[in-house]
Coordinates of C-alpha atoms in Angstrom, one line a residue:
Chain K
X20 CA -5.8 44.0 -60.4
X21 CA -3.6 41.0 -59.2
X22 CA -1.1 39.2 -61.6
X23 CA -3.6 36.7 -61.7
X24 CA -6.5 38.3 -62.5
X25 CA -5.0 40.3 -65.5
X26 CA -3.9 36.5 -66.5
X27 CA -7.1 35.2 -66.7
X28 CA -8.8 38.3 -68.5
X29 CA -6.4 38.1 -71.6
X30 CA -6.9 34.1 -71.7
X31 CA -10.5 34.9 -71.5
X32 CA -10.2 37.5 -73.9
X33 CA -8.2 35.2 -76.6
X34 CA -10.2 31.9 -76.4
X35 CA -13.3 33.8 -77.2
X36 CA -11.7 35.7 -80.0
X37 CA -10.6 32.0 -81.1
X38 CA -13.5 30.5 -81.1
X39 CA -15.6 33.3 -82.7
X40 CA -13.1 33.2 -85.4
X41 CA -13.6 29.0 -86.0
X42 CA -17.3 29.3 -85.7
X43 CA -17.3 31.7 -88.2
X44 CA -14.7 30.0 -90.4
X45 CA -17.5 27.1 -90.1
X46 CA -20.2 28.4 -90.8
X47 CA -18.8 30.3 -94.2
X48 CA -17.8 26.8 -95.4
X49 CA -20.9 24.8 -94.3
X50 CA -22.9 27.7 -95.6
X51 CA -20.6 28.4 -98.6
X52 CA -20.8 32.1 -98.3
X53 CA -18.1 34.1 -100.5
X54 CA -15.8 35.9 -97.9
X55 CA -12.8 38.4 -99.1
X56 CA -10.5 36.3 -97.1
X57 CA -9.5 32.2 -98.2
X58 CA -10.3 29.1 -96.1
X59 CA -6.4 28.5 -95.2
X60 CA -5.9 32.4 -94.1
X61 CA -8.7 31.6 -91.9
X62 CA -7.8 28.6 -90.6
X63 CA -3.7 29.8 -89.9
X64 CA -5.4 33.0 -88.1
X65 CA -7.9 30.9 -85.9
X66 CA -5.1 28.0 -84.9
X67 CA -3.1 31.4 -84.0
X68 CA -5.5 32.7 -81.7
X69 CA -6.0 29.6 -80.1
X70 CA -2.4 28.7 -79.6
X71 CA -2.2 32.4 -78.4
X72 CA -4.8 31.5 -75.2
X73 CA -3.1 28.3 -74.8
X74 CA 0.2 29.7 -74.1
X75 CA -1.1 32.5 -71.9
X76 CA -3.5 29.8 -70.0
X77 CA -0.1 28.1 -69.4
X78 CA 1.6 31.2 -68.2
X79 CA -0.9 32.0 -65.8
X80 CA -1.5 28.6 -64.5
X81 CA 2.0 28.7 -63.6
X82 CA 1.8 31.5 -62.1
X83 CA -1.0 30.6 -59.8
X84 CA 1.4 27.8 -58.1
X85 CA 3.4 30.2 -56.4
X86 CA 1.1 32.7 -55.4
X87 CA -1.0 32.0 -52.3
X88 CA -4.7 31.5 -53.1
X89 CA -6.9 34.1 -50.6
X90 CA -10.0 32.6 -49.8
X91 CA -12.7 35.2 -49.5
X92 CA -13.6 35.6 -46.1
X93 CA -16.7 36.6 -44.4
X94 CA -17.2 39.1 -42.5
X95 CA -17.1 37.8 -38.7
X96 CA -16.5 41.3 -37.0
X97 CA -12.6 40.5 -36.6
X98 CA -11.8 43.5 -38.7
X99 CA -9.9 41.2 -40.7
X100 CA -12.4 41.0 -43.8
X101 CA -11.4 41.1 -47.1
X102 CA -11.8 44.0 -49.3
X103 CA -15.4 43.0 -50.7
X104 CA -16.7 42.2 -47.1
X105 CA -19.6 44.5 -45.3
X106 CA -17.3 46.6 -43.4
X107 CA -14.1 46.3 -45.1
X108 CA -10.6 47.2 -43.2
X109 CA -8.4 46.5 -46.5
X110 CA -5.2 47.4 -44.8
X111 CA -6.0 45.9 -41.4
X112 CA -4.8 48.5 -39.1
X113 CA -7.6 48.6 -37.0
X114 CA -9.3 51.9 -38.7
X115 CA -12.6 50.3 -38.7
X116 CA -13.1 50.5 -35.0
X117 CA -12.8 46.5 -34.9
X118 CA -9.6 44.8 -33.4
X119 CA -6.7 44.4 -35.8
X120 CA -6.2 40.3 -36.4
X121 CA -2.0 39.5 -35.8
X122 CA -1.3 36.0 -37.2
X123 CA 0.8 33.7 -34.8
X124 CA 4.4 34.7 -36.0
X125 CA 5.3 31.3 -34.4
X126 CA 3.0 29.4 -36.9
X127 CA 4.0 31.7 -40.0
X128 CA 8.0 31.1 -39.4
X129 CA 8.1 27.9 -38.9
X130 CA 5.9 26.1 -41.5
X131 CA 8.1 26.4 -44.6
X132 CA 10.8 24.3 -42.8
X133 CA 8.4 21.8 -41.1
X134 CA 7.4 20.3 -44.8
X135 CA 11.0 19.1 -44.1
X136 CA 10.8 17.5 -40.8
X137 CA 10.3 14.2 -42.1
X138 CA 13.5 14.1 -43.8
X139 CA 15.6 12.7 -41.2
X140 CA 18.0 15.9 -42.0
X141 CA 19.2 18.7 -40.2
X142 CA 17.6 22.0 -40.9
X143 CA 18.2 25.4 -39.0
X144 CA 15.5 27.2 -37.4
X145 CA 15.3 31.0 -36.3
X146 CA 13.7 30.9 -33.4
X147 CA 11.9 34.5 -32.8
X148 CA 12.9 36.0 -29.8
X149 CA 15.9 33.7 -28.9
X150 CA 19.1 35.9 -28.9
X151 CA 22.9 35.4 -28.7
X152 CA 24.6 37.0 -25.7
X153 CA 26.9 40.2 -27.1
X154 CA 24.1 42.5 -28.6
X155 CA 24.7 45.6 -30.9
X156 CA 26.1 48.6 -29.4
X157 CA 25.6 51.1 -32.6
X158 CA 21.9 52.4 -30.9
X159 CA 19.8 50.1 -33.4
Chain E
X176 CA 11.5 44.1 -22.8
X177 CA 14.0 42.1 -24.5
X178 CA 16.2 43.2 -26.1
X179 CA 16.5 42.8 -29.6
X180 CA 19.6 42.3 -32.4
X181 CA 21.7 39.3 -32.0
X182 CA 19.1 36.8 -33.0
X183 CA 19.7 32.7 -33.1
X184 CA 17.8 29.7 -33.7
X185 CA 18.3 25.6 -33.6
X186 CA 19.1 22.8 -35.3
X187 CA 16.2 20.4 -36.0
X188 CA 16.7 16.7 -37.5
X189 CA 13.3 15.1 -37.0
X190 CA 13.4 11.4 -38.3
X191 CA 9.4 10.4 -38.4
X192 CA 10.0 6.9 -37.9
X193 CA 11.0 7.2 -34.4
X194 CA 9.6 8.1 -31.2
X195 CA 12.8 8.7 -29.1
X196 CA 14.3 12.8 -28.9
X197 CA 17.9 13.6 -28.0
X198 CA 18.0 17.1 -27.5
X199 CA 21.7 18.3 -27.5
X200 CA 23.1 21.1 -25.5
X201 CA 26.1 22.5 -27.2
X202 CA 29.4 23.2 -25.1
X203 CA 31.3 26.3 -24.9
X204 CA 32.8 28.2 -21.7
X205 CA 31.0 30.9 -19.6
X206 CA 31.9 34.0 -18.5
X207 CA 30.6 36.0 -15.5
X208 CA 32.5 39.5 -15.6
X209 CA 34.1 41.9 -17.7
X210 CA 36.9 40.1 -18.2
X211 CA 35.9 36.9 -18.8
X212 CA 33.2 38.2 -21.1
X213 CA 35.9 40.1 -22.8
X214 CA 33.9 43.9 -22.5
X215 CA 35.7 45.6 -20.0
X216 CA 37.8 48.3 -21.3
X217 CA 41.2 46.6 -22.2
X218 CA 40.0 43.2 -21.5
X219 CA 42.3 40.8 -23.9
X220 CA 40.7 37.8 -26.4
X221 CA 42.7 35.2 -25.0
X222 CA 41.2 36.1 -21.7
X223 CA 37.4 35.5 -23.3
X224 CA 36.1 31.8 -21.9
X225 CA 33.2 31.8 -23.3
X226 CA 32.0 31.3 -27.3
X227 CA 29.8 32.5 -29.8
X228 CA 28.9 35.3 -27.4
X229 CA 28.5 37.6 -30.7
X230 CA 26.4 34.9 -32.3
X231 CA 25.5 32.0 -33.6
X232 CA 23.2 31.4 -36.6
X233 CA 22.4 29.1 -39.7
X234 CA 26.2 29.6 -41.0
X235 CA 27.7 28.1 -38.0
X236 CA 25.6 25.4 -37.9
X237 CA 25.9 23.7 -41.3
X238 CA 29.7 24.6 -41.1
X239 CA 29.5 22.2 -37.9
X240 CA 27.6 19.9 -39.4
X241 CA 29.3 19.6 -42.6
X242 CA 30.9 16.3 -43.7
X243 CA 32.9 17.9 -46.2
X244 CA 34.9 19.4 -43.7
X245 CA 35.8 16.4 -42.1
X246 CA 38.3 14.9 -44.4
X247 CA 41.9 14.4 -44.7
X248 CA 44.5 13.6 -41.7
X249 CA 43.7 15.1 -38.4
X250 CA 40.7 17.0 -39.4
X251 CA 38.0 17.7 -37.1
X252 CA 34.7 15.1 -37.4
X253 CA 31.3 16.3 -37.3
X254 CA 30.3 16.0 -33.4
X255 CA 28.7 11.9 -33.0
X256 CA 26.1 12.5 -32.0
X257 CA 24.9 15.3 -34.4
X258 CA 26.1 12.8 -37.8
X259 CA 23.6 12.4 -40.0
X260 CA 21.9 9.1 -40.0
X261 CA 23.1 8.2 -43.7
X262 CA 26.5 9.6 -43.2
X263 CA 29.4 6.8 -43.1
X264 CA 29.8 5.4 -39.9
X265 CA 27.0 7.2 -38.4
X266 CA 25.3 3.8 -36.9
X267 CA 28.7 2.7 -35.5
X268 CA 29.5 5.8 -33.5
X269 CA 26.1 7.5 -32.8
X270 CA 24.3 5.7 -30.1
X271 CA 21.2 8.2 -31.0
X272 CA 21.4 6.7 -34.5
X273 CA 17.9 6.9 -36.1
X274 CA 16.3 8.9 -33.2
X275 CA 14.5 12.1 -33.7
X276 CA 17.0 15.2 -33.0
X277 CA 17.2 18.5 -31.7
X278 CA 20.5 21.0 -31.3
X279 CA 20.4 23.7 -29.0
X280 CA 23.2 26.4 -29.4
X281 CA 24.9 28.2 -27.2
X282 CA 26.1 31.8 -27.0
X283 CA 25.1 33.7 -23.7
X284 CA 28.1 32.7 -21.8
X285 CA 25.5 31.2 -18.6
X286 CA 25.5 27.5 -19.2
X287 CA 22.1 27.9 -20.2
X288 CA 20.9 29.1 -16.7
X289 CA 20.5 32.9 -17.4
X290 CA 17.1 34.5 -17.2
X291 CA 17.9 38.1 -18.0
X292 CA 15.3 40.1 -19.9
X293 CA 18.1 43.1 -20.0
X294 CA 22.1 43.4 -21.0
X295 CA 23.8 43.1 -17.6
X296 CA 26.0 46.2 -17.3
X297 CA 28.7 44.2 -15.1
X298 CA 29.1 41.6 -18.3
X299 CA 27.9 43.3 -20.8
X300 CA 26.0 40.3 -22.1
X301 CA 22.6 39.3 -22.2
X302 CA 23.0 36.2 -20.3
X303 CA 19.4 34.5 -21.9
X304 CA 20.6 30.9 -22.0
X305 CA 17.6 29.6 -20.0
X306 CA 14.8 32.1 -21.7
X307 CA 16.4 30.7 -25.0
X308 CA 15.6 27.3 -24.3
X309 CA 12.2 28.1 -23.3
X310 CA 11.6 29.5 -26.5
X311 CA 13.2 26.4 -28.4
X312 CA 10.8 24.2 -26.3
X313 CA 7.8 26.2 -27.3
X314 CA 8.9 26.4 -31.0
X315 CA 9.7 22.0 -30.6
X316 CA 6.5 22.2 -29.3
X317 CA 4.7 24.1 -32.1
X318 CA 6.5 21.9 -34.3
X319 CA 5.3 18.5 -32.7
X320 CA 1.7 20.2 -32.8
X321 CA 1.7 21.2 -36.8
X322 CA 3.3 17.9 -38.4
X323 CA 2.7 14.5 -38.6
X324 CA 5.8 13.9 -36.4
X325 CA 4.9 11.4 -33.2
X326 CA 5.4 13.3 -29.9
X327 CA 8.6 11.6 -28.1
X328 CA 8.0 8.9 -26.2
X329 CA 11.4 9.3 -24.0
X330 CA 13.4 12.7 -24.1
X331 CA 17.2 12.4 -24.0
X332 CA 18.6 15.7 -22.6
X333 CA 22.3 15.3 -23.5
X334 CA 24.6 18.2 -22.7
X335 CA 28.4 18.6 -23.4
X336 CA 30.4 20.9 -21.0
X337 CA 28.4 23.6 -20.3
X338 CA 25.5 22.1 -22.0
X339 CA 25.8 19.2 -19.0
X340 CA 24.8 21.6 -16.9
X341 CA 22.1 23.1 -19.0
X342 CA 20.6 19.9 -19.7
X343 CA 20.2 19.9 -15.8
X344 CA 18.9 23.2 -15.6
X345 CA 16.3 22.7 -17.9
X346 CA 15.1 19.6 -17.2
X347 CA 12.1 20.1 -15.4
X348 CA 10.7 23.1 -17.6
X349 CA 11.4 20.7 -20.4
X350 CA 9.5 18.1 -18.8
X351 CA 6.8 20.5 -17.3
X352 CA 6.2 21.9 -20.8
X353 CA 5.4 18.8 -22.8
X354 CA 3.3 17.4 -20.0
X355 CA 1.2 20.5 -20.3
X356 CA 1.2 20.6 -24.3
X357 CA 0.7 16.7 -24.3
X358 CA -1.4 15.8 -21.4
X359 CA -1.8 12.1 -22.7
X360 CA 1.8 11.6 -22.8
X361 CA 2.4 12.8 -19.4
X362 CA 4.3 12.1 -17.8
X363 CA 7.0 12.3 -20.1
X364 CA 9.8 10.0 -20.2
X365 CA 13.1 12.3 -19.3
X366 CA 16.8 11.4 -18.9
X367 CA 19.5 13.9 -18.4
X368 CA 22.8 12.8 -19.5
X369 CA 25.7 15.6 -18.6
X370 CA 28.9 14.9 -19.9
X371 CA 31.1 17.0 -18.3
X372 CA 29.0 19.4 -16.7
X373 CA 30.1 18.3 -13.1
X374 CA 28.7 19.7 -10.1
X375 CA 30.6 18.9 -6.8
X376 CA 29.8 19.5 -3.2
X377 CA 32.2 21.4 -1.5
X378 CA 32.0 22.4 2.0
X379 CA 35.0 21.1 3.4
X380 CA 38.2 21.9 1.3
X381 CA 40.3 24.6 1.3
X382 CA 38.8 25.9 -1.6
X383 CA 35.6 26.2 -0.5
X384 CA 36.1 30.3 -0.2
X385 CA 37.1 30.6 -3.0
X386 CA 34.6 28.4 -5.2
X387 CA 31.7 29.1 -3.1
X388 CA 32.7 33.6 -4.2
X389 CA 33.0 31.9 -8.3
X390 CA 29.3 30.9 -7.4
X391 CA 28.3 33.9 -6.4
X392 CA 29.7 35.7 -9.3
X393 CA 27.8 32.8 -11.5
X394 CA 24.1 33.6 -10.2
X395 CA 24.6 37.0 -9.8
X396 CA 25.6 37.4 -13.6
X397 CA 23.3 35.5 -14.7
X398 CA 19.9 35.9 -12.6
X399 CA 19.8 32.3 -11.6
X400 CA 17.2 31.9 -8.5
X401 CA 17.6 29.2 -5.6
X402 CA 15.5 27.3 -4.6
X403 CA 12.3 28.1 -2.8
X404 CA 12.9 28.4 1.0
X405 CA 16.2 28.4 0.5
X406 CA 18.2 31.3 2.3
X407 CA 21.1 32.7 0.3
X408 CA 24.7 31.5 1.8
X409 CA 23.2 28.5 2.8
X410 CA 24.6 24.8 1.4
X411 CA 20.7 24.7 -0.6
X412 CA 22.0 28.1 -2.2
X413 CA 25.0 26.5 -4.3
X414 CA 25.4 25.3 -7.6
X415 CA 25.4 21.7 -5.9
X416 CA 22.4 22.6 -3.8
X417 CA 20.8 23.4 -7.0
X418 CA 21.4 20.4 -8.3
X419 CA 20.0 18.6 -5.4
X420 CA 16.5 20.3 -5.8
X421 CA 16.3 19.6 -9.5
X422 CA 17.1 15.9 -8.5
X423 CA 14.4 15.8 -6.0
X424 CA 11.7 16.8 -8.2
X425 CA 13.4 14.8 -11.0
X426 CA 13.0 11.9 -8.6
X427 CA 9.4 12.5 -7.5
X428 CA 8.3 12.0 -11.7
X429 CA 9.2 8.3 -11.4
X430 CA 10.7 7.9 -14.7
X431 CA 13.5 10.3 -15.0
X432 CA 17.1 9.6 -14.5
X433 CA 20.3 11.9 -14.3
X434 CA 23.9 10.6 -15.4
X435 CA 27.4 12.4 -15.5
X436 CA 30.2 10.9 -17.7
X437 CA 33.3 12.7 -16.1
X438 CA 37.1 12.7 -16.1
X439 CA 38.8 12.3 -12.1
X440 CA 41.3 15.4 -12.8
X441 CA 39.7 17.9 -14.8
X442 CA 41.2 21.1 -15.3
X443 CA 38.7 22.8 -16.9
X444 CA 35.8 22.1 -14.9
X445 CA 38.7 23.0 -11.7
X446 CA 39.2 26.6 -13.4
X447 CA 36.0 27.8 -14.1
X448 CA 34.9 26.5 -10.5
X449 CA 37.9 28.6 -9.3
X450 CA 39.9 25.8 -7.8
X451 CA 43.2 27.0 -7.3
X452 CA 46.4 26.0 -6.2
X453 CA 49.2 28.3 -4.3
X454 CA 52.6 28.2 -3.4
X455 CA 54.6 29.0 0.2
X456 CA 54.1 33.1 -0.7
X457 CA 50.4 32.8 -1.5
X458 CA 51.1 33.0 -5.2
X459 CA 48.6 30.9 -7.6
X460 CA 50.3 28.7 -9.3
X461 CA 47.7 26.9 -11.0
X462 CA 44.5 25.2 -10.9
X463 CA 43.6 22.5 -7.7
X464 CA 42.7 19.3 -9.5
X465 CA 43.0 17.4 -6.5
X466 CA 41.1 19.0 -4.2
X467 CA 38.2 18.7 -7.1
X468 CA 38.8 15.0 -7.7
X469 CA 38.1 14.4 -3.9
X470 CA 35.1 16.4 -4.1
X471 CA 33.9 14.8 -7.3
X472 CA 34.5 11.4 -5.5
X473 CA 32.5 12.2 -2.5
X474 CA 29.9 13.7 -4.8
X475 CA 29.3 11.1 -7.2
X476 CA 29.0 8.5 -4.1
X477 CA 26.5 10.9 -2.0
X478 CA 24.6 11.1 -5.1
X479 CA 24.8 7.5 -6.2
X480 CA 23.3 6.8 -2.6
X481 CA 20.6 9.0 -2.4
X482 CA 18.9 9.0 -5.7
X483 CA 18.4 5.8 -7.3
X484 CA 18.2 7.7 -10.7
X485 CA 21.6 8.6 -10.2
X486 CA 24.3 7.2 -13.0
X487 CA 28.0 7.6 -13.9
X488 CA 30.1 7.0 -16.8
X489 CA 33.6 8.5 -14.3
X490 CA 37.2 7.7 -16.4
X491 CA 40.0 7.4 -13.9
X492 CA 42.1 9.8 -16.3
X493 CA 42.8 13.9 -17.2
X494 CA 40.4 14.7 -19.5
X495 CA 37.1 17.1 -19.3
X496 CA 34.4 15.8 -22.2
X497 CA 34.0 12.6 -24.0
X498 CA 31.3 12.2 -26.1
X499 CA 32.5 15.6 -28.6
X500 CA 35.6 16.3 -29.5
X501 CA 39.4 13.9 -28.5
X502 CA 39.6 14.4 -24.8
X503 CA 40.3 10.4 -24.3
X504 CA 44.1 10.4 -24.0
X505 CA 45.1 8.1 -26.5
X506 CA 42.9 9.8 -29.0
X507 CA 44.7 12.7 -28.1
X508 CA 48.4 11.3 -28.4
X509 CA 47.3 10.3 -32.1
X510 CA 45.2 12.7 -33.2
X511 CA 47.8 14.3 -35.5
X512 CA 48.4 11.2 -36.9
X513 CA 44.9 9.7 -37.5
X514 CA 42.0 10.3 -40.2
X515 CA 38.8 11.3 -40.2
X516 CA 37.5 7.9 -39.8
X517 CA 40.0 6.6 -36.9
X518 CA 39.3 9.6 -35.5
X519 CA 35.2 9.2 -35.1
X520 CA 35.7 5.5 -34.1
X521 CA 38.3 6.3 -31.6
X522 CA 36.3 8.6 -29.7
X523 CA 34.3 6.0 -28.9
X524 CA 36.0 3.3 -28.1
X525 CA 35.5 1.2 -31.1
X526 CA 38.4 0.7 -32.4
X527 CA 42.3 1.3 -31.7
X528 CA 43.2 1.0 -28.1
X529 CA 40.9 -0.2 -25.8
X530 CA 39.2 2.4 -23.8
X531 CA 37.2 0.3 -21.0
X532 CA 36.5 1.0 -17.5
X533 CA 35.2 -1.2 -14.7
X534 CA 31.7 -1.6 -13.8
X535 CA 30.6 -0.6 -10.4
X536 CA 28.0 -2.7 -9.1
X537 CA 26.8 -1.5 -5.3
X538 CA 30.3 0.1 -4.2
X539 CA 32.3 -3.3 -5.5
X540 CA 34.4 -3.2 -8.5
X541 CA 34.2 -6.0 -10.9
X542 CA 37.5 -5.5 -12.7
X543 CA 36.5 -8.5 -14.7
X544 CA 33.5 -7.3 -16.6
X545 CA 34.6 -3.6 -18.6
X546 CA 32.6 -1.3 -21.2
X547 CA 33.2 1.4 -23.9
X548 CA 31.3 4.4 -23.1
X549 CA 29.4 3.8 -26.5
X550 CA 28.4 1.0 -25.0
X551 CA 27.6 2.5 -22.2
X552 CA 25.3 5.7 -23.8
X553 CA 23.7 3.0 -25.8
X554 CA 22.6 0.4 -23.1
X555 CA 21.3 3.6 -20.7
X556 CA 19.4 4.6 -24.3
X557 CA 17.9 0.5 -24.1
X558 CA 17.2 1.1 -20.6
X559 CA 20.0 -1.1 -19.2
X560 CA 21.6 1.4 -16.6
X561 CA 24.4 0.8 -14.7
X562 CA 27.5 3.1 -13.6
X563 CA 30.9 2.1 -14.6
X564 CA 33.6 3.7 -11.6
X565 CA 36.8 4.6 -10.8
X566 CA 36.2 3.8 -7.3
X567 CA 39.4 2.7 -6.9
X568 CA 40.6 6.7 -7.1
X569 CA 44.1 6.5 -4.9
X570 CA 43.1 9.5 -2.5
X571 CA 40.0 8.1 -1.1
X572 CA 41.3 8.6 2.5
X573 CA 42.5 12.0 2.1
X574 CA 39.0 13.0 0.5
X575 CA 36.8 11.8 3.7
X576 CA 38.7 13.6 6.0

């Protein structure tokens, strides 16, 4: 399970527990049923849980801003489908008889630094493939 | 297959407001043997002429760009045309000021004209100059093709030394690969400016032997091919008959031009094209700068007659570049002496002693009307192109023997 996805199960998880809790705290004081517990230890466990699944709502939204989202794809006979496609090839490597997908490397290496074109500033760019004229000479 | 382990990349300062590219070709030697290259078993460091060969990455480039390096008496400014546009003085001495730009390194020793897909054994270098700058034009490309950045209008191919000749080099592939990526653009506007990077005819001098065997060593090294229908030995076959071909084709677009900014004696251009000089006992005592200046003479008038997208910026002084570094001579008397700031202005011509040469209008000199070569770069940018001569060179007679 991604980091994600655990984070949304425990907010989930929480803010039901929360509100169960203040439904029932309501309903024993509209209803004035005795309970073993008083109406303030109610309420400070309630506003607990719920400040509980605020904070981990928080957390998780920030953690959604720096991991990519993955669309779902569908399954268009690339072999590049995502794991809950019709003919799955989770790792990509071809194994499902289709033709392993390669993203442009061009594309992928240059984007980050293109946000900062516009910035009338200089920048350095590897280019892949271009090479400097005295290469290694330990075999690698 | 390429080989693979001394990657580099480029420099890119994109300004979205214009729609004018200077793409710089960085200077820096070239080598052609062991020695020169400095591989061959026992070869000595001082004997190197060529830079970066072992690389040339992201480090090197912000230390050259760096304006905190460029402070205090004597230190050395960050190149002209590569200032930042809101760095001091960077409108007063960049004539590129505000345009879109792009820096080209250079490490494989070939004045950007190698094509080797291999390590040559003879150098011991993988002269790539030329495949590099295909793949910065694909990645420019790319680049132009995944932002909101407007596709240049006019390209500015501006090369320093070795990059002068590079700029040449490349000037069509350049041209032929944004036509093709930008079809509605085409033909693109392209102007090669080479400071430095002279390329003289020489079929007449003593030295011809002697430079036309440097030549030789140059293509072989580096895998550069002649032109088509062009037999090998022949005047088409040198660097100068090179040239000529890239100027024809240059020509036949209709809205390129080609201009060399160049000293009358220079030494460094008259080593690496093996000009050399001998006394009584056959002894070389130096390099020929004469014999060059004639040749540079003729050449610039040859070209400035047959191709009316031919330009010079030529200083009647000793001196190899001007745009980069303190090559002017009065710059270089001071230099010790002079700040960051004199410095910059000094190289071109704003400030300090006056650094103006006559304009050459159809063969006459007109002593009365004179220029700074910032002036210069920046009318040929505005489309105003003249050449400004040292026609008056004291050896004419002896050079059209």
């Amino acid at each position: 399970m991604s980091p994600v996805a655990r984070y949304r199960v425990v907010f989930y998880l929480v803010f039901y527990r929360s509100i169960v809790s203040m439904t029932k705290m309501y309903l024993d004081q509209v209803q004035f049923k005795a309970s073993g517990r008083s109406f303030i230890q109610r309420s400070l466990f309630s506003m607990a849980l719920l400040l509980v699944s605020l904070l981990v709502g928080t957390t998780s939204c920030d953690e959604k801003k720096v991991i990519p989202v993955v669309e779902p794809v569908v399954d268009d006979g690339t072999g590049n489908e995502n794991p809950g496609g019709e003919n799955p090839d989770m790792d990509n490597d071809g194994d499902d008889g289709e033709p392993v997908v390669v993203e442009d490397p061009v594309d992928t290496a240059v984007y980050p630094v293109m946000l900062a074109d516009a910035d009338a500033q200089w920048h350095w760019v590897d280019v892949p493939g271009a090479q400097c004229g005295l290469q290694p000479t330990d075999g690698s | 297959m390429v080989v693979s382990g001394n990657a580099t990349g480029m420099g890119v300062n994109l300004n979205a407001n214009s729609d004018v590219l200077m793409v710089y070709f960085e200077q820096g030697g070239a080598c052609w043997d062991g020695q020169s290259c400095g591989t061959a078993p026992g070869a000595s460091a001082a004997g190197i002429s060529a830079v970066f060969l072992d690389g040339f990455g992201e480090n090197e480039f912000n230390a050259m760009v760096d304006l905190g390096a460029e402070t205090g008496v004597g230190a050395t400014p960050v190149p002209a045309l590569l200032r930042p546009d809101d760095a001091d003085l960077a409108e007063e001495i960049n004539p590129f000021f505000g345009a879109q730009r792009i820096y080209f390194p250079y490490c494989t020793g070939d004045v950007f004209a190698g094509a080797q897909q291999a390590v040559n054994p003879d150098t011991g270098i993988l002269h790539a100059g030329e495949s590099n700058v295909e793949l910065y034009i694909d990645q420019l490309i790319t680049r132009y093709k995944n932002s909101e950045i407007p596709v240049p209008k006019q390209v500015f191919l501006v090369g320093v030394s070795a990059g002068g000749y590079g700029a040449l080099f490349n000037a069509e592939k350049f041209s032929a690969a944004f036509d093709q990526a930008f079809p509605e653009s085409a033909p693109i506007e392209v102007h090669v400016m080479s400071d430095g990077g002279l390329i003289a005819e020489h079929n007449t001098d003593l030295n011809n032997t002697l430079v036309s065997s440097r030549e030789a060593a140059f293509k072989s090294a580096w895998g550069v091919a002649i032109p088509e229908g062009c037999i090998e030995g022949e005047p088409c076959s040198s660097l100068f008959g090179i040239a000529r071909d890239i100027l024809d084709r240059l020509a036949l677009r209709g809205n390129a031009t080609y201009a060399v900014m160049s000293f009358e004696a220079d030494q460094t251009i008259a080593g690496f094209l093996n000009y050399l000089s001998f006394d009584e006992d056959g002894n070389v005592t130096g390099v020929d700068t004469a014999t060059l200046a004639c040749n540079r003479h003729n050449t610039l008038a040859k070209l400035d007659q047959d191709y009316d997208i031919f330009y010079y910026f030529s200083v009647p002084e000793t001196g190899h570049i001007m745009i980069e570094y303190a090559n002017l001579p009065w710059v270089q008397a001071a230099i010790g002496e002079m700040d960051a700031e004199q410095t910059l202005l000094g190289l071109m011509g704003i400030s300090g002693p006056p650094v103006t040469y006559p304009l050459d209008a159809s063969g006459m000199v007109d002593a009365s009307q004179e220029i700074t070569m910032r002036q210069w770069m920046a009318d040929y940018i505005a489309g105003t192109r003249i050449s400004a001569s040292d026609t008056a060179y004291a050896n004419v007679a002896a050079c059209t023997q």
